[in-house]
CSV table of C-alpha atoms in Angstrom, one decimal:
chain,number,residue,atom,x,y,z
K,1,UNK,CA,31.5,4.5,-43.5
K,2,UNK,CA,28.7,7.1,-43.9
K,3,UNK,CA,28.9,10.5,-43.8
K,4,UNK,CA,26.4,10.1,-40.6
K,5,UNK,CA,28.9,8.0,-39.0
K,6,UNK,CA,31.7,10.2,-39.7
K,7,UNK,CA,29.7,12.8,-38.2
K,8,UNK,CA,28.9,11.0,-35.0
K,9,UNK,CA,32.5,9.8,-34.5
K,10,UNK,CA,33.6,13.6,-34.9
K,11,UNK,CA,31.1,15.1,-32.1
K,12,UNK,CA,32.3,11.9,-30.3
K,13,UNK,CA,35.8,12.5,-30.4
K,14,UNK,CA,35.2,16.4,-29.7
K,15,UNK,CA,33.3,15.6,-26.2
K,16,UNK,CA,36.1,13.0,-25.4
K,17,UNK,CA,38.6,16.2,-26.1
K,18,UNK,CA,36.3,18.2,-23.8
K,19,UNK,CA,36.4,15.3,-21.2
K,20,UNK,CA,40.0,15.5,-20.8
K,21,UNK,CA,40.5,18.8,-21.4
K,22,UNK,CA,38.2,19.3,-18.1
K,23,UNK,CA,40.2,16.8,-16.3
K,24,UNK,CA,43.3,18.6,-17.2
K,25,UNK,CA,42.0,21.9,-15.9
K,26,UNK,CA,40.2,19.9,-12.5
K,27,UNK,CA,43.9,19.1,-11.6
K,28,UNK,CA,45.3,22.4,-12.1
K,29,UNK,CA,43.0,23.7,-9.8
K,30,UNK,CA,43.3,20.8,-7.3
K,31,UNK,CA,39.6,20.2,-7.5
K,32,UNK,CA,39.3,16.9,-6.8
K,33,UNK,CA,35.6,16.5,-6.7
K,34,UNK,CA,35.5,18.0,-10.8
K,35,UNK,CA,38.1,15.4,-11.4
K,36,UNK,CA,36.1,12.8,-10.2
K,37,UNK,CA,32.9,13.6,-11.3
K,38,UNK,CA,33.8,11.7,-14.6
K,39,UNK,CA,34.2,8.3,-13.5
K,40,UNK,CA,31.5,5.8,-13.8
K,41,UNK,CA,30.2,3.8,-10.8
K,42,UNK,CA,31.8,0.6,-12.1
K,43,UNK,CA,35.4,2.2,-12.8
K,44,UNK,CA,38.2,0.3,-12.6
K,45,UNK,CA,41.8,2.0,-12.1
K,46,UNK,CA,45.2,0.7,-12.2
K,47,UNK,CA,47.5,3.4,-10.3
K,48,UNK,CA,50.7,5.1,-10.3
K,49,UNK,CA,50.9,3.7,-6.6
K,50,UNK,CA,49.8,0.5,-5.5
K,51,UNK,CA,47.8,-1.6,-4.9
K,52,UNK,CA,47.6,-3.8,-8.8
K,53,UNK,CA,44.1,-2.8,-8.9
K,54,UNK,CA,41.3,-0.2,-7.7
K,55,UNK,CA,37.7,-1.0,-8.0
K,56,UNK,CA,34.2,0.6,-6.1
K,57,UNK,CA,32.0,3.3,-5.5
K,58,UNK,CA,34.3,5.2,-3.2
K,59,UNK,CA,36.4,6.2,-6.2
K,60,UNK,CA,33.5,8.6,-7.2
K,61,UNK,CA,34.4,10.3,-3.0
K,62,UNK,CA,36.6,13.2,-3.8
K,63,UNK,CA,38.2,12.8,-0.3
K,64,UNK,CA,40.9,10.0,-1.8
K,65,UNK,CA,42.0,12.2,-4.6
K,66,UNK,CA,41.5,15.3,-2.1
K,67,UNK,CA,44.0,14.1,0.4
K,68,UNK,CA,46.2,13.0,-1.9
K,69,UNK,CA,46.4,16.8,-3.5
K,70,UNK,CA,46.7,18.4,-0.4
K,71,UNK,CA,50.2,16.1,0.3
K,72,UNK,CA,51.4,18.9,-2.4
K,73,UNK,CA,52.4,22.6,-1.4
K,74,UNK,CA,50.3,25.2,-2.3
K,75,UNK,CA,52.4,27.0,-4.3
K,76,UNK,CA,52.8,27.8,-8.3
K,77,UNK,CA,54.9,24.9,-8.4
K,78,UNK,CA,51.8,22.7,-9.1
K,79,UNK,CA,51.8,21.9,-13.0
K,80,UNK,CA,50.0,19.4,-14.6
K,81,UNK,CA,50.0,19.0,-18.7
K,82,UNK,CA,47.9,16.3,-21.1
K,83,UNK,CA,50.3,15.5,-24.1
K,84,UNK,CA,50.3,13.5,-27.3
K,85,UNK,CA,46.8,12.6,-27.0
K,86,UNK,CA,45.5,9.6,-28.7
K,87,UNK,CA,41.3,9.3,-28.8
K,88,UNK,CA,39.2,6.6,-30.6
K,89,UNK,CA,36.0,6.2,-30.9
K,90,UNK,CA,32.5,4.3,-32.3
K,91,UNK,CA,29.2,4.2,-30.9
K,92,UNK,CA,29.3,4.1,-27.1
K,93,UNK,CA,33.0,3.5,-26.4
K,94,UNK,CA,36.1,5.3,-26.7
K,95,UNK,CA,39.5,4.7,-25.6
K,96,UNK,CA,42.6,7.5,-24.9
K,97,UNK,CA,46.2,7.5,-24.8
K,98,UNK,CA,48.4,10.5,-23.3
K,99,UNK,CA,52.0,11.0,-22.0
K,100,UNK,CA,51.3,13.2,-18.8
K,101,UNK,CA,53.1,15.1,-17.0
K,102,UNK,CA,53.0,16.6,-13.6
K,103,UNK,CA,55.2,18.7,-11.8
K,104,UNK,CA,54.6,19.7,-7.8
K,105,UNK,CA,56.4,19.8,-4.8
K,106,UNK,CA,55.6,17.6,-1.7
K,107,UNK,CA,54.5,19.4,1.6
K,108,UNK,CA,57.6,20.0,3.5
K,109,UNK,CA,59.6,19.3,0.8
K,110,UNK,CA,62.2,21.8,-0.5
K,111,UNK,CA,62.5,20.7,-4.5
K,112,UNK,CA,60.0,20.0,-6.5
K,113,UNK,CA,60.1,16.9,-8.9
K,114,UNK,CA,58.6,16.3,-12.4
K,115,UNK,CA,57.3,13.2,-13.4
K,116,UNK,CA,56.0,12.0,-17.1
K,117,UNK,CA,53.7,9.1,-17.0
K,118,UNK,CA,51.4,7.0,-19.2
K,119,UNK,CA,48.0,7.3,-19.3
K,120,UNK,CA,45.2,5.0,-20.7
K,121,UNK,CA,41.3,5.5,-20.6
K,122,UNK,CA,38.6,3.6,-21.3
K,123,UNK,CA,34.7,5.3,-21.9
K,124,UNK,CA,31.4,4.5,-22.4
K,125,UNK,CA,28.5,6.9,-22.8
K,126,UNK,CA,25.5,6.0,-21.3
K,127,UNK,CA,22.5,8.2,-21.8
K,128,UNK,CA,24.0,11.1,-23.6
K,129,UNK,CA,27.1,11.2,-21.2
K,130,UNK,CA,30.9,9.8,-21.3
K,131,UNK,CA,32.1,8.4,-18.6
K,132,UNK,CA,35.6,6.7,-17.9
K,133,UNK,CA,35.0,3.1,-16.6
K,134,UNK,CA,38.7,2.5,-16.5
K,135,UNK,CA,41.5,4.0,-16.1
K,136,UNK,CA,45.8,2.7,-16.6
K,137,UNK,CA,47.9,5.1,-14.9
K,138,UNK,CA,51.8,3.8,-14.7
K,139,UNK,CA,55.4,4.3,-15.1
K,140,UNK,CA,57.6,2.1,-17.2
K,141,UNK,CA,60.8,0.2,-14.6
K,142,UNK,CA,64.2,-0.4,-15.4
K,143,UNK,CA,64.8,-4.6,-16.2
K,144,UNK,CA,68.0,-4.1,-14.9
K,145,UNK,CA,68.1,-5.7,-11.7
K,146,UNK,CA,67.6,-2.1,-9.7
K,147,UNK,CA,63.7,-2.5,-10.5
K,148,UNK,CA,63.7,1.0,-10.3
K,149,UNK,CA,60.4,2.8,-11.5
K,150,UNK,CA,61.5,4.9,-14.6
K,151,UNK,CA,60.4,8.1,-13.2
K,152,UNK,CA,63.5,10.2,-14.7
K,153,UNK,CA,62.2,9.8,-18.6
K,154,UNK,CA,60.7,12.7,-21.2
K,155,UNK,CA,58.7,12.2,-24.0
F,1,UNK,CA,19.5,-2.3,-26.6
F,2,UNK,CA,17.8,-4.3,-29.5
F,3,UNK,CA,18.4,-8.4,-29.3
F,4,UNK,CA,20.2,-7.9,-32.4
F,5,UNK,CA,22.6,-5.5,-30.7
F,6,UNK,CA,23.0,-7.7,-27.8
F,7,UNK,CA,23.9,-10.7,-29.5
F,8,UNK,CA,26.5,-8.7,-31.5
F,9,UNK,CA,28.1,-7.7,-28.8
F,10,UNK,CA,28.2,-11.4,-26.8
F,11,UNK,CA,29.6,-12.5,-30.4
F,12,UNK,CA,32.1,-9.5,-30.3
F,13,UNK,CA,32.7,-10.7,-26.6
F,14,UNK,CA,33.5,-14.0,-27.1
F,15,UNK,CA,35.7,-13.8,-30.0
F,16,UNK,CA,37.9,-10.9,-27.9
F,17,UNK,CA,38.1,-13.5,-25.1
F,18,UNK,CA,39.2,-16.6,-27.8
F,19,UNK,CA,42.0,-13.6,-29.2
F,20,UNK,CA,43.2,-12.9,-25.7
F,21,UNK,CA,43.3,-16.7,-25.1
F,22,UNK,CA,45.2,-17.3,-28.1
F,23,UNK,CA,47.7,-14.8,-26.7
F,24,UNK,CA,47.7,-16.3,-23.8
F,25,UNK,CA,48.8,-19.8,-25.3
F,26,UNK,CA,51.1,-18.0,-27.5
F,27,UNK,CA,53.3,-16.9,-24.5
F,28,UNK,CA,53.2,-20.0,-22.8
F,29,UNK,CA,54.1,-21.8,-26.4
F,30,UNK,CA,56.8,-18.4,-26.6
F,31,UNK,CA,55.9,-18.4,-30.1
F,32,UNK,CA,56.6,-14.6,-30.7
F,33,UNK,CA,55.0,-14.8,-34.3
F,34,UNK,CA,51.9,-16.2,-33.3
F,35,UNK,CA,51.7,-13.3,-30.4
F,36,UNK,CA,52.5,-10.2,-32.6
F,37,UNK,CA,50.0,-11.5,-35.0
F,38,UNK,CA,47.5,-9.8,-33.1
F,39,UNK,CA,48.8,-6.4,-33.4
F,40,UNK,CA,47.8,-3.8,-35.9
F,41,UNK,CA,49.7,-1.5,-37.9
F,42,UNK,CA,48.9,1.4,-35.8
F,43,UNK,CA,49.4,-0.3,-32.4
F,44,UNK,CA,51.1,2.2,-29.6
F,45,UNK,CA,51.9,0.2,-26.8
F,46,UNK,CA,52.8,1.4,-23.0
F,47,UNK,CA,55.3,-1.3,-22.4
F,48,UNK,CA,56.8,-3.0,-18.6
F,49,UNK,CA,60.5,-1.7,-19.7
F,50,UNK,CA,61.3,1.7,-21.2
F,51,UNK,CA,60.8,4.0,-23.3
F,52,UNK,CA,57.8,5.5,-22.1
F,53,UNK,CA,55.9,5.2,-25.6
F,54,UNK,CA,56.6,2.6,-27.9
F,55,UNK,CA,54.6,2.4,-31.3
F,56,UNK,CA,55.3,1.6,-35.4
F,57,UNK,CA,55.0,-1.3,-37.7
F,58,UNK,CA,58.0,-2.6,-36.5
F,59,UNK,CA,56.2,-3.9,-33.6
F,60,UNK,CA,54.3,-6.2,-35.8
F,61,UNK,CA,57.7,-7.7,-36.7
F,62,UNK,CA,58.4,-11.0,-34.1
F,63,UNK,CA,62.0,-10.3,-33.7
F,64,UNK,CA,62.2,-8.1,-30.5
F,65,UNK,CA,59.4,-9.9,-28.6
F,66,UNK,CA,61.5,-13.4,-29.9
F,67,UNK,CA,64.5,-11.9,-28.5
F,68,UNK,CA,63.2,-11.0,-24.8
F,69,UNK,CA,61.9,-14.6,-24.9
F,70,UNK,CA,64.5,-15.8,-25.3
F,71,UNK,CA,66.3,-14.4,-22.4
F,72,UNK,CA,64.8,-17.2,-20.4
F,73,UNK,CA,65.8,-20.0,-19.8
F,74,UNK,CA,63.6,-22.8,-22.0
F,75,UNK,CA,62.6,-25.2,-19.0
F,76,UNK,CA,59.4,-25.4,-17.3
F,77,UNK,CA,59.7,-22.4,-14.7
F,78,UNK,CA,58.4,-20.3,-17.7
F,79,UNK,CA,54.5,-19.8,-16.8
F,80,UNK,CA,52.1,-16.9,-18.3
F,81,UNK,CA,48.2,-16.5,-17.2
F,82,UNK,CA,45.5,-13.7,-17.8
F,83,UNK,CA,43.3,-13.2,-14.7
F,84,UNK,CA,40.8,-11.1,-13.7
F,85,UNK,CA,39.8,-10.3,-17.3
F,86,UNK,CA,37.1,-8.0,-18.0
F,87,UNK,CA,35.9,-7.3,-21.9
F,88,UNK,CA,33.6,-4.2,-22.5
F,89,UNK,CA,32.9,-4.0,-26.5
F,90,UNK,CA,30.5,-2.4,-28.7
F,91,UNK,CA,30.3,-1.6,-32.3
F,92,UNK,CA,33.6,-1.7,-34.0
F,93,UNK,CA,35.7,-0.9,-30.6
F,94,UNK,CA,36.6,-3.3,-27.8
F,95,UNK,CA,38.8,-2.9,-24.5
F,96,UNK,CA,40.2,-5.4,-21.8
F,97,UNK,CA,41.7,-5.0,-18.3
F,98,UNK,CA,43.2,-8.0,-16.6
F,99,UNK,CA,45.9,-8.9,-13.6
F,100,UNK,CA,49.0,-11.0,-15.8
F,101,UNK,CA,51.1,-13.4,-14.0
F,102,UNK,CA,54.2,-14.4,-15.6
F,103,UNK,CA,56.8,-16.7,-14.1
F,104,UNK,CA,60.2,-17.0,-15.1
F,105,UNK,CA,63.9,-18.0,-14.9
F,106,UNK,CA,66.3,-15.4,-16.6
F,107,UNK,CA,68.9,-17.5,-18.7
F,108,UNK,CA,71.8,-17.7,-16.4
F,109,UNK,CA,70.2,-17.4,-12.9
F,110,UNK,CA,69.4,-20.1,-10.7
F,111,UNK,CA,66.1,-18.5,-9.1
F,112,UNK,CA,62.8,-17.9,-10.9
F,113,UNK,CA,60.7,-14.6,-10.5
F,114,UNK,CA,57.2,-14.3,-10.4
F,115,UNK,CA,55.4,-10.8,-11.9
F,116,UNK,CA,52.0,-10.0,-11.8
F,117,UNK,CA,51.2,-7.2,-13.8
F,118,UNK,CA,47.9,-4.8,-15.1
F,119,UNK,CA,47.1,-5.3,-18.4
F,120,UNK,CA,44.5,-2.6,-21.0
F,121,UNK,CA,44.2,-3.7,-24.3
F,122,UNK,CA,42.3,-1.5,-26.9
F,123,UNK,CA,40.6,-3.5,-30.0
F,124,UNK,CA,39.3,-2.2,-33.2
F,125,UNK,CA,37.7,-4.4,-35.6
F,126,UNK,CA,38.8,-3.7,-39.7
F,127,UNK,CA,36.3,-5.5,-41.9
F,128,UNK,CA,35.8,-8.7,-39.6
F,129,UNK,CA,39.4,-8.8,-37.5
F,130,UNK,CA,39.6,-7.9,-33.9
F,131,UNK,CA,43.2,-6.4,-33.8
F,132,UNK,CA,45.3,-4.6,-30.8
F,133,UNK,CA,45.8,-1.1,-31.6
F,134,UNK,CA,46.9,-0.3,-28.2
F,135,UNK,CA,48.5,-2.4,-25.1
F,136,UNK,CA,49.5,-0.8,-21.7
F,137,UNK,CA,51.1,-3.1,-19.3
F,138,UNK,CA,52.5,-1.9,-15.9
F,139,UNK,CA,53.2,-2.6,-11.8
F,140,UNK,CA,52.7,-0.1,-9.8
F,141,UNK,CA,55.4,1.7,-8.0
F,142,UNK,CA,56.2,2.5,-4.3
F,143,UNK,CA,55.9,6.2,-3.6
F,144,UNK,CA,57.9,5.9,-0.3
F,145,UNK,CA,61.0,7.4,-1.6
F,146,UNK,CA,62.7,4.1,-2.8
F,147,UNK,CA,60.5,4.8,-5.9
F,148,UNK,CA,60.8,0.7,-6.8
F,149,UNK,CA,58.8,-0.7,-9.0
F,150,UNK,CA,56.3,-2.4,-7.2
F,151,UNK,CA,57.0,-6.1,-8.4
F,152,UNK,CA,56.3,-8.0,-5.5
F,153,UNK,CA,52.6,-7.7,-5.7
F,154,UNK,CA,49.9,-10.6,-5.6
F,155,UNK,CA,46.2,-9.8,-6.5
């Protein structure tokens, strides 16, 4: 690999960071529009809920991700952490892996819960800018006949 | 994009699609060896069961996929596709979504299941090899309070 190379896939990796990092920060603040000002137009997502697949245009419409935040109090309880990030990349595609972890407490709701999950992204830059054009949000379950979603496990 | 750098990337294309095949066949064959072949040394996978985070060489090593295998029971109710698949590659980096099916009898039980399943692979090619260096597979899960796993989905 040249040192040019090397050099690209550095500043690559560093925007991807940046990316994520401003992700990160949307959904501390609940600003759902800044979250999803990164997707691409063709993004694909596989969710925590269901359905198996999400897919369109209307994923770039804050108001999904909006009313989904505001099912969470208002309070300090909101947390929301990237961890053991993961980021490759060369030329115009990168990938990401994370443990994430989010903490709130529904609307209504007297306790709050915490819940670690794994996250996969997929991006392409186009024109100078990264984009995620998918995204593989989930929960392992427990094989053990409960089919419980394994929503009670730390890194 | 150059003609050069398109037909590089339908060549890229084609051989991720005949290496997702070939696992394809390999879980319908439930030839563990011939599946894990695909993986490389660096592979982190997001599996259906626990732990959250799997990852290590020892991932490469067909025992533990052979064993789940072989929970089923060896008759014809075992059934395995890849839907839905859509490749995105360019330079030395490839990734994959898709919607798996797999169809089973647990050894012992007298019903079948059916699963459906998201699927992201991340590819990195090392001097002419496509290889997996990261697999997440997942259902959804019902945020409803039950928390279940959401395994009774159809695309």
């Amino acid at each position: 690999m040249s040192t040019t190379e090397t050099t690209e896939q550095t500043t690559a990796e560093t925007e991807i960071r940046e990316l994520i990092a401003d992700r990160e920060a949307a959904m501390q603040a609940r600003d759902a529009a800044r979250f999803v000002a990164h997707y691409a137009p063709e993004i694909v997502k596989f969710d925590l809920a269901p359905p198996l697949r999400n897919a369109g245009p209307q994923l770039l419409d804050p108001a999904g991700m909006a009313a989904w935040l505001s099912s969470f109090a208002d309070d300090d309880t909101f947390e929301f952490a990237v961890t053991d990030l993961d980021v490759t990349t060369d030329g115009s595609l990168a990938f990401a892996s994370s443990l994430n972890r989010l903490a709130a407490t529904p609307r209504g709701a007297t306790q709050s819960f915490e819940l670690w999950y794994r996250s996969t992204l997929c991006l392409r830059n186009t024109e100078g800018t990264w984009r995620v054009v998918h995204e593989h949000s989930s929960t392992p379950f427990y094989m053990d006949g409960t089919l419980r979603a394994a929503t009670d496990l730390k890194p």
